[in-house]
PDB file of C-alpha atoms and ligand atoms in Angstrom:
ATOM      1  CA  UNK A   1     -18.809  -2.511  23.691  1.00  0.00           C
ATOM      2  CA  UNK A   2     -15.580  -4.167  21.960  1.00  0.00           C
ATOM      3  CA  UNK A   3     -13.543  -3.336  25.037  1.00  0.00           C
ATOM      4  CA  UNK A   4     -15.992  -5.181  27.406  1.00  0.00           C
ATOM      5  CA  UNK A   5     -15.981  -8.224  25.123  1.00  0.00           C
ATOM      6  CA  UNK A   6     -12.128  -8.153  24.710  1.00  0.00           C
ATOM      7  CA  UNK A   7     -11.569  -7.644  28.594  1.00  0.00           C
ATOM      8  CA  UNK A   8     -13.754 -10.519  29.382  1.00  0.00           C
ATOM      9  CA  UNK A   9     -12.057 -12.826  26.789  1.00  0.00           C
ATOM     10  CA  UNK A  10      -8.499 -11.892  28.030  1.00  0.00           C
ATOM     11  CA  UNK A  11      -9.517 -12.521  31.484  1.00  0.00           C
ATOM     12  CA  UNK A  12     -10.702 -16.009  30.646  1.00  0.00           C
ATOM     13  CA  UNK A  13      -7.355 -16.776  28.595  1.00  0.00           C
ATOM     14  CA  UNK A  14      -5.417 -15.382  31.476  1.00  0.00           C
ATOM     15  CA  UNK A  15      -6.914 -17.813  33.880  1.00  0.00           C
ATOM     16  CA  UNK A  16      -6.921 -20.812  31.556  1.00  0.00           C
ATOM     17  CA  UNK A  17      -3.991 -20.413  29.354  1.00  0.00           C
ATOM     18  CA  UNK A  18      -1.151 -19.656  32.031  1.00  0.00           C
ATOM     19  CA  UNK A  19       1.610 -17.264  31.565  1.00  0.00           C
ATOM     20  CA  UNK A  20       1.150 -14.995  28.437  1.00  0.00           C
ATOM     21  CA  UNK A  21       3.472 -15.200  25.270  1.00  0.00           C
ATOM     22  CA  UNK A  22       4.900 -11.840  23.805  1.00  0.00           C
ATOM     23  CA  UNK A  23       3.945 -12.915  20.269  1.00  0.00           C
ATOM     24  CA  UNK A  24       0.856 -13.636  18.451  1.00  0.00           C
ATOM     25  CA  UNK A  25       0.760 -14.986  14.916  1.00  0.00           C
ATOM     26  CA  UNK A  26      -2.090 -14.968  12.445  1.00  0.00           C
ATOM     27  CA  UNK A  27      -1.705 -17.884  10.169  1.00  0.00           C
ATOM     28  CA  UNK A  28      -2.901 -17.245   6.620  1.00  0.00           C
ATOM     29  CA  UNK A  29      -3.640 -19.845   3.914  1.00  0.00           C
ATOM     30  CA  UNK A  30      -0.554 -22.289   3.643  1.00  0.00           C
ATOM     31  CA  UNK A  31       0.603 -22.039   7.251  1.00  0.00           C
ATOM     32  CA  UNK A  32      -1.394 -25.209   8.392  1.00  0.00           C
ATOM     33  CA  UNK A  33       2.053 -27.162   8.756  1.00  0.00           C
ATOM     34  CA  UNK A  34       3.148 -24.477  11.149  1.00  0.00           C
ATOM     35  CA  UNK A  35       0.016 -24.923  13.139  1.00  0.00           C
ATOM     36  CA  UNK A  36       0.718 -28.849  13.323  1.00  0.00           C
ATOM     37  CA  UNK A  37       4.279 -28.173  14.651  1.00  0.00           C
ATOM     38  CA  UNK A  38       3.326 -25.922  17.689  1.00  0.00           C
ATOM     39  CA  UNK A  39       3.721 -27.693  20.919  1.00  0.00           C
ATOM     40  CA  UNK A  40       0.326 -27.118  22.237  1.00  0.00           C
ATOM     41  CA  UNK A  41      -0.270 -26.006  25.929  1.00  0.00           C
ATOM     42  CA  UNK A  42      -3.741 -24.905  25.569  1.00  0.00           C
ATOM     43  CA  UNK A  43      -6.284 -24.247  22.677  1.00  0.00           C
ATOM     44  CA  UNK A  44      -9.877 -23.238  22.357  1.00  0.00           C
ATOM     45  CA  UNK A  45     -12.255 -23.047  19.342  1.00  0.00           C
ATOM     46  CA  UNK A  46     -13.498 -19.629  18.353  1.00  0.00           C
ATOM     47  CA  UNK A  47     -16.852 -21.069  18.658  1.00  0.00           C
ATOM     48  CA  UNK A  48     -16.001 -21.680  22.380  1.00  0.00           C
ATOM     49  CA  UNK A  49     -15.008 -18.084  22.949  1.00  0.00           C
ATOM     50  CA  UNK A  50     -18.015 -15.861  23.878  1.00  0.00           C
ATOM     51  CA  UNK A  51     -18.036 -12.832  21.720  1.00  0.00           C
ATOM     52  CA  UNK A  52     -15.787 -14.325  18.996  1.00  0.00           C
ATOM     53  CA  UNK A  53     -17.529 -13.918  15.621  1.00  0.00           C
ATOM     54  CA  UNK A  54     -18.690 -17.300  14.222  1.00  0.00           C
ATOM     55  CA  UNK A  55     -16.991 -18.464  11.106  1.00  0.00           C
ATOM     56  CA  UNK A  56     -18.877 -18.360   7.698  1.00  0.00           C
ATOM     57  CA  UNK A  57     -16.368 -20.652   5.986  1.00  0.00           C
ATOM     58  CA  UNK A  58     -17.449 -24.372   6.142  1.00  0.00           C
ATOM     59  CA  UNK A  59     -14.652 -26.851   7.694  1.00  0.00           C
ATOM     60  CA  UNK A  60     -12.548 -23.586   8.399  1.00  0.00           C
ATOM     61  CA  UNK A  61     -10.461 -24.154  11.458  1.00  0.00           C
ATOM     62  CA  UNK A  62     -11.208 -21.476  13.963  1.00  0.00           C
ATOM     63  CA  UNK A  63      -8.923 -21.908  16.704  1.00  0.00           C
ATOM     64  CA  UNK A  64      -6.845 -19.969  19.091  1.00  0.00           C
ATOM     65  CA  UNK A  65      -3.630 -22.013  20.119  1.00  0.00           C
ATOM     66  CA  UNK A  66      -1.143 -21.330  22.971  1.00  0.00           C
ATOM     67  CA  UNK A  67       1.932 -23.205  22.907  1.00  0.00           C
ATOM     68  CA  UNK A  68       5.535 -23.299  21.930  1.00  0.00           C
ATOM     69  CA  UNK A  69       7.652 -23.350  18.617  1.00  0.00           C
ATOM     70  CA  UNK A  70      11.524 -22.995  17.981  1.00  0.00           C
ATOM     71  CA  UNK A  71      11.779 -22.555  21.721  1.00  0.00           C
ATOM     72  CA  UNK A  72       9.447 -19.511  22.227  1.00  0.00           C
ATOM     73  CA  UNK A  73       6.032 -19.357  23.536  1.00  0.00           C
ATOM     74  CA  UNK A  74       3.455 -17.900  21.159  1.00  0.00           C
ATOM     75  CA  UNK A  75      -0.172 -17.483  20.618  1.00  0.00           C
ATOM     76  CA  UNK A  76      -1.474 -18.595  17.301  1.00  0.00           C
ATOM     77  CA  UNK A  77      -4.711 -17.830  15.304  1.00  0.00           C
ATOM     78  CA  UNK A  78      -5.708 -20.765  12.874  1.00  0.00           C
ATOM     79  CA  UNK A  79      -8.003 -18.934  11.003  1.00  0.00           C
ATOM     80  CA  UNK A  80      -9.007 -15.303  10.677  1.00  0.00           C
ATOM     81  CA  UNK A  81     -11.944 -13.080  10.075  1.00  0.00           C
ATOM     82  CA  UNK A  82     -12.435 -10.982   6.884  1.00  0.00           C
ATOM     83  CA  UNK A  83     -14.564  -7.793   6.353  1.00  0.00           C
ATOM     84  CA  UNK A  84     -15.900  -9.521   3.054  1.00  0.00           C
ATOM     85  CA  UNK A  85     -17.426 -12.426   5.227  1.00  0.00           C
ATOM     86  CA  UNK A  86     -19.711  -9.721   6.721  1.00  0.00           C
ATOM     87  CA  UNK A  87     -18.180  -9.131   9.947  1.00  0.00           C
ATOM     88  CA  UNK A  88     -18.111  -5.628  11.330  1.00  0.00           C
ATOM     89  CA  UNK A  89     -14.686  -3.895  11.756  1.00  0.00           C
ATOM     90  CA  UNK A  90     -14.993  -4.400  15.501  1.00  0.00           C
ATOM     91  CA  UNK A  91     -15.468  -8.261  15.017  1.00  0.00           C
ATOM     92  CA  UNK A  92     -12.603  -8.553  12.739  1.00  0.00           C
ATOM     93  CA  UNK A  93     -10.217  -6.685  14.891  1.00  0.00           C
ATOM     94  CA  UNK A  94     -11.401  -8.203  18.311  1.00  0.00           C
ATOM     95  CA  UNK A  95      -8.518 -10.798  18.347  1.00  0.00           C
ATOM     96  CA  UNK A  96      -6.040  -7.893  18.224  1.00  0.00           C
ATOM     97  CA  UNK A  97      -7.730  -5.981  20.964  1.00  0.00           C
ATOM     98  CA  UNK A  98      -7.605  -9.312  22.973  1.00  0.00           C
ATOM     99  CA  UNK A  99      -3.946  -9.631  22.321  1.00  0.00           C
ATOM    100  CA  UNK A 100      -3.377  -6.072  23.255  1.00  0.00           C
ATOM    101  CA  UNK A 101      -5.048  -6.570  26.825  1.00  0.00           C
ATOM    102  CA  UNK A 102      -3.090  -9.880  27.167  1.00  0.00           C
ATOM    103  CA  UNK A 103       0.241  -7.481  26.604  1.00  0.00           C
ATOM    104  CA  UNK A 104       1.233  -9.089  23.592  1.00  0.00           C
ATOM    105  CA  UNK A 105       4.126  -7.079  21.954  1.00  0.00           C
ATOM    106  CA  UNK A 106       4.664  -8.548  18.537  1.00  0.00           C
ATOM    107  CA  UNK A 107       2.111  -9.323  15.971  1.00  0.00           C
ATOM    108  CA  UNK A 108       3.012 -11.461  13.012  1.00  0.00           C
ATOM    109  CA  UNK A 109       0.373 -11.153  10.190  1.00  0.00           C
ATOM    110  CA  UNK A 110       0.742 -13.644   7.396  1.00  0.00           C
ATOM    111  CA  UNK A 111      -1.611 -13.993   4.246  1.00  0.00           C
ATOM    112  CA  UNK A 112      -1.857 -15.129   0.498  1.00  0.00           C
ATOM    113  CA  UNK A 113      -1.628 -12.347  -1.968  1.00  0.00           C
ATOM    114  CA  UNK A 114      -1.808 -11.742  -5.696  1.00  0.00           C
ATOM    115  CA  UNK A 115       1.508 -10.441  -7.211  1.00  0.00           C
ATOM    116  CA  UNK A 116       1.195  -7.059  -8.918  1.00  0.00           C
ATOM    117  CA  UNK A 117       4.933  -6.381  -9.309  1.00  0.00           C
ATOM    118  CA  UNK A 118       5.988  -8.189 -12.325  1.00  0.00           C
ATOM    119  CA  UNK A 119       9.341  -9.339 -10.490  1.00  0.00           C
ATOM    120  CA  UNK A 120       7.152 -11.627  -8.265  1.00  0.00           C
ATOM    121  CA  UNK A 121       6.120 -15.068  -9.118  1.00  0.00           C
ATOM    122  CA  UNK A 122       3.826 -17.561  -7.496  1.00  0.00           C
ATOM    123  CA  UNK A 123       5.572 -19.076  -4.591  1.00  0.00           C
ATOM    124  CA  UNK A 124       7.560 -15.990  -3.638  1.00  0.00           C
ATOM    125  CA  UNK A 125       7.472 -14.792   0.018  1.00  0.00           C
ATOM    126  CA  UNK A 126       7.222 -11.014   0.542  1.00  0.00           C
ATOM    127  CA  UNK A 127       7.892  -8.868   3.716  1.00  0.00           C
ATOM    128  CA  UNK A 128       5.337  -6.152   3.779  1.00  0.00           C
ATOM    129  CA  UNK A 129       7.197  -2.810   3.997  1.00  0.00           C
ATOM    130  CA  UNK A 130       3.948  -0.781   4.027  1.00  0.00           C
ATOM    131  CA  UNK A 131       0.456  -0.909   3.021  1.00  0.00           C
ATOM    132  CA  UNK A 132      -2.134   0.880   1.023  1.00  0.00           C
ATOM    133  CA  UNK A 133      -5.435   0.763   3.155  1.00  0.00           C
ATOM    134  CA  UNK A 134      -7.442   3.355   1.517  1.00  0.00           C
ATOM    135  CA  UNK A 135      -9.902   0.804  -0.031  1.00  0.00           C
ATOM    136  CA  UNK A 136     -10.578  -0.552   3.366  1.00  0.00           C
ATOM    137  CA  UNK A 137     -13.328   0.537   5.638  1.00  0.00           C
ATOM    138  CA  UNK A 138     -11.628   2.087   8.668  1.00  0.00           C
ATOM    139  CA  UNK A 139     -11.480  -0.164  11.645  1.00  0.00           C
ATOM    140  CA  UNK A 140     -11.060   2.931  13.704  1.00  0.00           C
ATOM    141  CA  UNK A 141     -14.437   4.714  12.831  1.00  0.00           C
ATOM    142  CA  UNK A 142     -16.633   5.560  15.482  1.00  0.00           C
ATOM    143  CA  UNK A 143     -16.056   7.154  18.956  1.00  0.00           C
ATOM    144  CA  UNK A 144     -12.426   6.229  19.920  1.00  0.00           C
ATOM    145  CA  UNK A 145     -11.867   3.831  22.779  1.00  0.00           C
ATOM    146  CA  UNK A 146      -8.967   5.484  24.550  1.00  0.00           C
ATOM    147  CA  UNK A 147      -8.080   2.510  26.642  1.00  0.00           C
ATOM    148  CA  UNK A 148      -7.020   0.979  23.273  1.00  0.00           C
ATOM    149  CA  UNK A 149      -5.228   3.817  21.661  1.00  0.00           C
ATOM    150  CA  UNK A 150      -5.346   7.597  20.626  1.00  0.00           C
ATOM    151  CA  UNK A 151      -7.907   9.150  18.131  1.00  0.00           C
ATOM    152  CA  UNK A 152      -5.553   9.890  15.527  1.00  0.00           C
ATOM    153  CA  UNK A 153      -2.851   7.294  15.486  1.00  0.00           C
ATOM    154  CA  UNK A 154       0.207   7.568  13.330  1.00  0.00           C
ATOM    155  CA  UNK A 155       0.640   5.151  10.371  1.00  0.00           C
ATOM    156  CA  UNK A 156       4.020   6.171   9.398  1.00  0.00           C
ATOM    157  CA  UNK A 157       5.633   2.680  10.397  1.00  0.00           C
ATOM    158  CA  UNK A 158       2.799   0.319  10.476  1.00  0.00           C
ATOM    159  CA  UNK A 159       5.399  -2.863   9.921  1.00  0.00           C
ATOM    160  CA  UNK A 160       8.218  -2.378  12.413  1.00  0.00           C
ATOM    161  CA  UNK A 161      11.627  -1.675  10.910  1.00  0.00           C
ATOM    162  CA  UNK A 162      13.219  -3.616  13.688  1.00  0.00           C
ATOM    163  CA  UNK A 163      10.985  -6.763  13.070  1.00  0.00           C
ATOM    164  CA  UNK A 164      11.844  -6.423   9.362  1.00  0.00           C
ATOM    165  CA  UNK A 165      15.351  -6.450  10.112  1.00  0.00           C
ATOM    166  CA  UNK A 166      14.972  -9.683  12.265  1.00  0.00           C
ATOM    167  CA  UNK A 167      12.814 -11.198   9.268  1.00  0.00           C
ATOM    168  CA  UNK A 168      15.539 -10.590   6.848  1.00  0.00           C
ATOM    169  CA  UNK A 169      18.223 -11.996   9.049  1.00  0.00           C
ATOM    170  CA  UNK A 170      16.304 -14.947   9.557  1.00  0.00           C
ATOM    171  CA  UNK A 171      15.445 -15.528   5.866  1.00  0.00           C
ATOM    172  CA  UNK A 172      19.300 -14.991   5.118  1.00  0.00           C
ATOM    173  CA  UNK A 173      20.354 -17.625   7.587  1.00  0.00           C
ATOM    174  CA  UNK A 174      17.747 -20.024   6.107  1.00  0.00           C
ATOM    175  CA  UNK A 175      18.658 -19.228   2.560  1.00  0.00           C
ATOM    176  CA  UNK A 176      15.077 -18.364   1.793  1.00  0.00           C
ATOM    177  CA  UNK A 177      14.480 -15.565  -0.687  1.00  0.00           C
ATOM    178  CA  UNK A 178      12.514 -12.844   0.976  1.00  0.00           C
ATOM    179  CA  UNK A 179      11.253 -10.133  -1.235  1.00  0.00           C
ATOM    180  CA  UNK A 180       9.947  -6.705  -0.020  1.00  0.00           C
ATOM    181  CA  UNK A 181       6.753  -5.066  -1.102  1.00  0.00           C
ATOM    182  CA  UNK A 182       3.649  -2.810  -0.705  1.00  0.00           C
ATOM    183  CA  UNK A 183       0.649  -4.736   0.194  1.00  0.00           C
ATOM    184  CA  UNK A 184      -2.757  -3.374  -1.071  1.00  0.00           C
ATOM    185  CA  UNK A 185      -6.101  -4.191   0.548  1.00  0.00           C
ATOM    186  CA  UNK A 186      -9.045  -4.773  -1.712  1.00  0.00           C
ATOM    187  CA  UNK A 187     -12.419  -5.522  -0.350  1.00  0.00           C
ATOM    188  CA  UNK A 188     -12.912  -8.829  -2.236  1.00  0.00           C
ATOM    189  CA  UNK A 189     -14.308 -11.492  -2.102  1.00  0.00           C
ATOM    190  CA  UNK A 190     -14.181 -11.250  -5.910  1.00  0.00           C
ATOM    191  CA  UNK A 191     -10.581 -10.981  -7.114  1.00  0.00           C
ATOM    192  CA  UNK A 192      -9.550  -7.825  -8.903  1.00  0.00           C
ATOM    193  CA  UNK A 193     -10.364  -6.964 -12.531  1.00  0.00           C
ATOM    194  CA  UNK A 194      -7.105  -6.402 -15.017  1.00  0.00           C
ATOM    195  CA  UNK A 195      -7.911  -2.572 -14.909  1.00  0.00           C
ATOM    196  CA  UNK A 196      -7.999  -2.360 -11.116  1.00  0.00           C
ATOM    197  CA  UNK A 197      -4.729  -4.109 -11.038  1.00  0.00           C
ATOM    198  CA  UNK A 198      -3.158  -1.669 -13.421  1.00  0.00           C
ATOM    199  CA  UNK A 199      -4.536   1.147 -11.063  1.00  0.00           C
ATOM    200  CA  UNK A 200      -2.938  -0.523  -7.990  1.00  0.00           C
ATOM    201  CA  UNK A 201       0.376  -0.658  -9.861  1.00  0.00           C
ATOM    202  CA  UNK A 202       0.324   2.838 -10.677  1.00  0.00           C
ATOM    203  CA  UNK A 203      -0.538   3.617  -7.020  1.00  0.00           C
ATOM    204  CA  UNK A 204       2.611   1.840  -5.790  1.00  0.00           C
ATOM    205  CA  UNK A 205       1.088  -1.522  -4.881  1.00  0.00           C
ATOM    206  CA  UNK A 206       3.441  -4.730  -5.269  1.00  0.00           C
ATOM    207  CA  UNK A 207       0.906  -7.336  -3.992  1.00  0.00           C
ATOM    208  CA  UNK A 208      -2.939  -7.469  -3.250  1.00  0.00           C
ATOM    209  CA  UNK A 209      -5.084  -9.197  -0.728  1.00  0.00           C
ATOM    210  CA  UNK A 210      -8.280  -9.154   1.110  1.00  0.00           C
ATOM    211  CA  UNK A 211      -6.902  -9.191   4.957  1.00  0.00           C
ATOM    212  CA  UNK A 212      -4.125  -7.962   6.984  1.00  0.00           C
ATOM    213  CA  UNK A 213      -4.726  -4.107   6.965  1.00  0.00           C
ATOM    214  CA  UNK A 214      -7.595  -4.079   9.506  1.00  0.00           C
ATOM    215  CA  UNK A 215      -5.457  -6.206  11.863  1.00  0.00           C
ATOM    216  CA  UNK A 216      -2.270  -4.405  11.340  1.00  0.00           C
ATOM    217  CA  UNK A 217      -4.012  -0.904  11.763  1.00  0.00           C
ATOM    218  CA  UNK A 218      -5.761  -2.184  15.165  1.00  0.00           C
ATOM    219  CA  UNK A 219      -2.593  -3.601  16.442  1.00  0.00           C
ATOM    220  CA  UNK A 220      -0.640  -0.355  15.794  1.00  0.00           C
ATOM    221  CA  UNK A 221      -3.479   1.535  17.330  1.00  0.00           C
ATOM    222  CA  UNK A 222      -2.931  -0.605  20.364  1.00  0.00           C
ATOM    223  CA  UNK A 223       0.932  -0.210  20.401  1.00  0.00           C
ATOM    224  CA  UNK A 224       1.930  -3.511  19.004  1.00  0.00           C
ATOM    225  CA  UNK A 225       4.878  -3.981  16.729  1.00  0.00           C
ATOM    226  CA  UNK A 226       3.665  -5.525  13.554  1.00  0.00           C
ATOM    227  CA  UNK A 227       5.453  -7.807  10.791  1.00  0.00           C
ATOM    228  CA  UNK A 228       3.579  -8.843   7.602  1.00  0.00           C
ATOM    229  CA  UNK A 229       4.658 -11.726   5.269  1.00  0.00           C
ATOM    230  CA  UNK A 230       2.775 -12.406   2.267  1.00  0.00           C
ATOM    231  CA  UNK A 231       2.881 -15.636   0.237  1.00  0.00           C
ATOM    232  CA  UNK A 232       2.338 -14.599  -3.463  1.00  0.00           C
ATOM    233  CA  UNK A 233      -0.104 -17.485  -4.428  1.00  0.00           C
ATOM    234  CA  UNK A 234      -0.682 -16.183  -7.912  1.00  0.00           C
ATOM    235  CA  UNK A 235      -0.186 -13.251 -10.342  1.00  0.00           C
ATOM    236  CA  UNK A 236      -3.124 -10.603  -9.952  1.00  0.00           C
ATOM    237  CA  UNK A 237      -5.499 -10.471 -12.625  1.00  0.00           C
ATOM    238  CA  UNK A 238      -4.251  -9.474 -15.904  1.00  0.00           C
ATOM    239  CA  UNK A 239      -0.408  -9.710 -15.019  1.00  0.00           C
ATOM    240  CA  UNK A 240       0.134 -13.113 -16.388  1.00  0.00           C
ATOM    241  CA  UNK A 241      -3.084 -13.450 -18.676  1.00  0.00           C
ATOM    242  CA  UNK A 242      -4.160 -16.350 -16.713  1.00  0.00           C
ATOM    243  CA  UNK A 243      -7.606 -16.332 -14.776  1.00  0.00           C
ATOM    244  CA  UNK A 244      -7.382 -16.563 -11.080  1.00  0.00           C
ATOM    245  CA  UNK A 245      -8.984 -19.319  -9.194  1.00  0.00           C
ATOM    246  CA  UNK A 246      -9.323 -20.151  -5.452  1.00  0.00           C
ATOM    247  CA  UNK A 247      -8.005 -23.360  -5.970  1.00  0.00           C
ATOM    248  CA  UNK A 248      -4.768 -22.095  -7.603  1.00  0.00           C
ATOM    249  CA  UNK A 249      -4.344 -19.798  -4.561  1.00  0.00           C
ATOM    250  CA  UNK A 250      -4.777 -22.861  -2.143  1.00  0.00           C
ATOM    251  CA  UNK A 251      -2.605 -25.067  -4.195  1.00  0.00           C
ATOM    252  CA  UNK A 252       0.269 -22.718  -4.185  1.00  0.00           C
ATOM    253  CA  UNK A 253      -0.251 -21.836  -0.556  1.00  0.00           C
ATOM    254  CA  UNK A 254       0.205 -25.576   0.226  1.00  0.00           C
ATOM    255  CA  UNK A 255       3.377 -25.991  -1.984  1.00  0.00           C
ATOM    256  CA  UNK A 256       5.125 -23.322  -0.342  1.00  0.00           C
ATOM    257  CA  UNK A 257       3.828 -24.244   3.125  1.00  0.00           C
ATOM    258  CA  UNK A 258       7.204 -25.950   3.994  1.00  0.00           C
ATOM    259  CA  UNK A 259       9.283 -22.802   3.229  1.00  0.00           C
ATOM    260  CA  UNK A 260       6.917 -20.383   4.776  1.00  0.00           C
ATOM    261  CA  UNK A 261       6.485 -22.290   7.988  1.00  0.00           C
ATOM    262  CA  UNK A 262      10.353 -22.559   8.230  1.00  0.00           C
ATOM    263  CA  UNK A 263      10.747 -18.662   7.647  1.00  0.00           C
ATOM    264  CA  UNK A 264       8.055 -17.948  10.316  1.00  0.00           C
ATOM    265  CA  UNK A 265       9.911 -20.327  12.867  1.00  0.00           C
ATOM    266  CA  UNK A 266      13.245 -18.736  12.161  1.00  0.00           C
ATOM    267  CA  UNK A 267      11.737 -15.554  12.830  1.00  0.00           C
ATOM    268  CA  UNK A 268      10.085 -16.625  16.005  1.00  0.00           C
ATOM    269  CA  UNK A 269      13.342 -18.144  17.233  1.00  0.00           C
ATOM    270  CA  UNK A 270      15.021 -14.681  16.932  1.00  0.00           C
ATOM    271  CA  UNK A 271      12.367 -12.748  18.975  1.00  0.00           C
TER     272      UNK A 271
HETATM  273  N1  HPA B   1      -6.212 -10.637  -5.089  1.00  0.00           N
HETATM  274  C1  HPA B   1      -6.664 -10.485  -3.806  1.00  0.00           C
HETATM  275  N2  HPA B   1      -6.570 -11.357  -2.839  1.00  0.00           N
HETATM  276  C2  HPA B   1      -5.817 -12.595  -3.207  1.00  0.00           C
HETATM  277  C3  HPA B   1      -5.200 -12.602  -4.314  1.00  0.00           C
HETATM  278  C4  HPA B   1      -5.377 -11.891  -5.417  1.00  0.00           C
HETATM  279  O1  HPA B   1      -5.008 -11.956  -6.444  1.00  0.00           O
HETATM  280  N3  HPA B   1      -4.594 -13.873  -4.236  1.00  0.00           N
HETATM  281  C5  HPA B   1      -4.697 -14.049  -3.012  1.00  0.00           C
HETATM  282  N4  HPA B   1      -5.408 -13.469  -2.396  1.00  0.00           N
END
């Protein structure tokens, strides 16, 4: 079912959007500026793509953009689907399946996350070295679709070491500090309790968020190389003693937007 939907969408995009880029980017909160800098060649609203989930968030920019930035052609997802919105795992990972059928090689996933590691601070950019996805419903449950990937895929290197090297070199060249850390998925949409955050810290998490893991797992299942970058928008519950609010998350995301966008552009330029 998901295969047929993804196949139809990919056929349409091949017809309408021309030559396919090697890299797709999921733009998390805070990367609005990046989207504005793409020289667009073709764009389509999610609502106009048959089979794409309809966004539950009012005013949410749901658009797939084909174009170039830093001299490289890319596909950008402006707006993503989260499991907490009530989408099924198949709906949440439909874009990665479409990218796979378009023969995209690299997926860059960005997000906003809460800092669990006390060495992190709001505004930091963190390269995801690995994730803890045990709290995430598996997106590979059910009959395996062999045309997408194998039944028991390895998750020993979800985040490509060679893409991490490229990201570090790009950050160094731009004089942007890029920290490294383990991202832990939590279901949301409520933020975590302080006790949950203490537990995540004991488990080895450096930051926490409500996205990325479903997308990264589907992309790896499909043979893509994944790079993940988190923007620490707040310290996770109980770490700083301050209550977390969605407006704080959005404000920090916006304040870091220029640096975040410059980093992703510098990475793309090196791919
Ligand atoms: N927890 C979970 N998701 C988040 C957070 C957080 O503290 N901040 C931004 N996204």
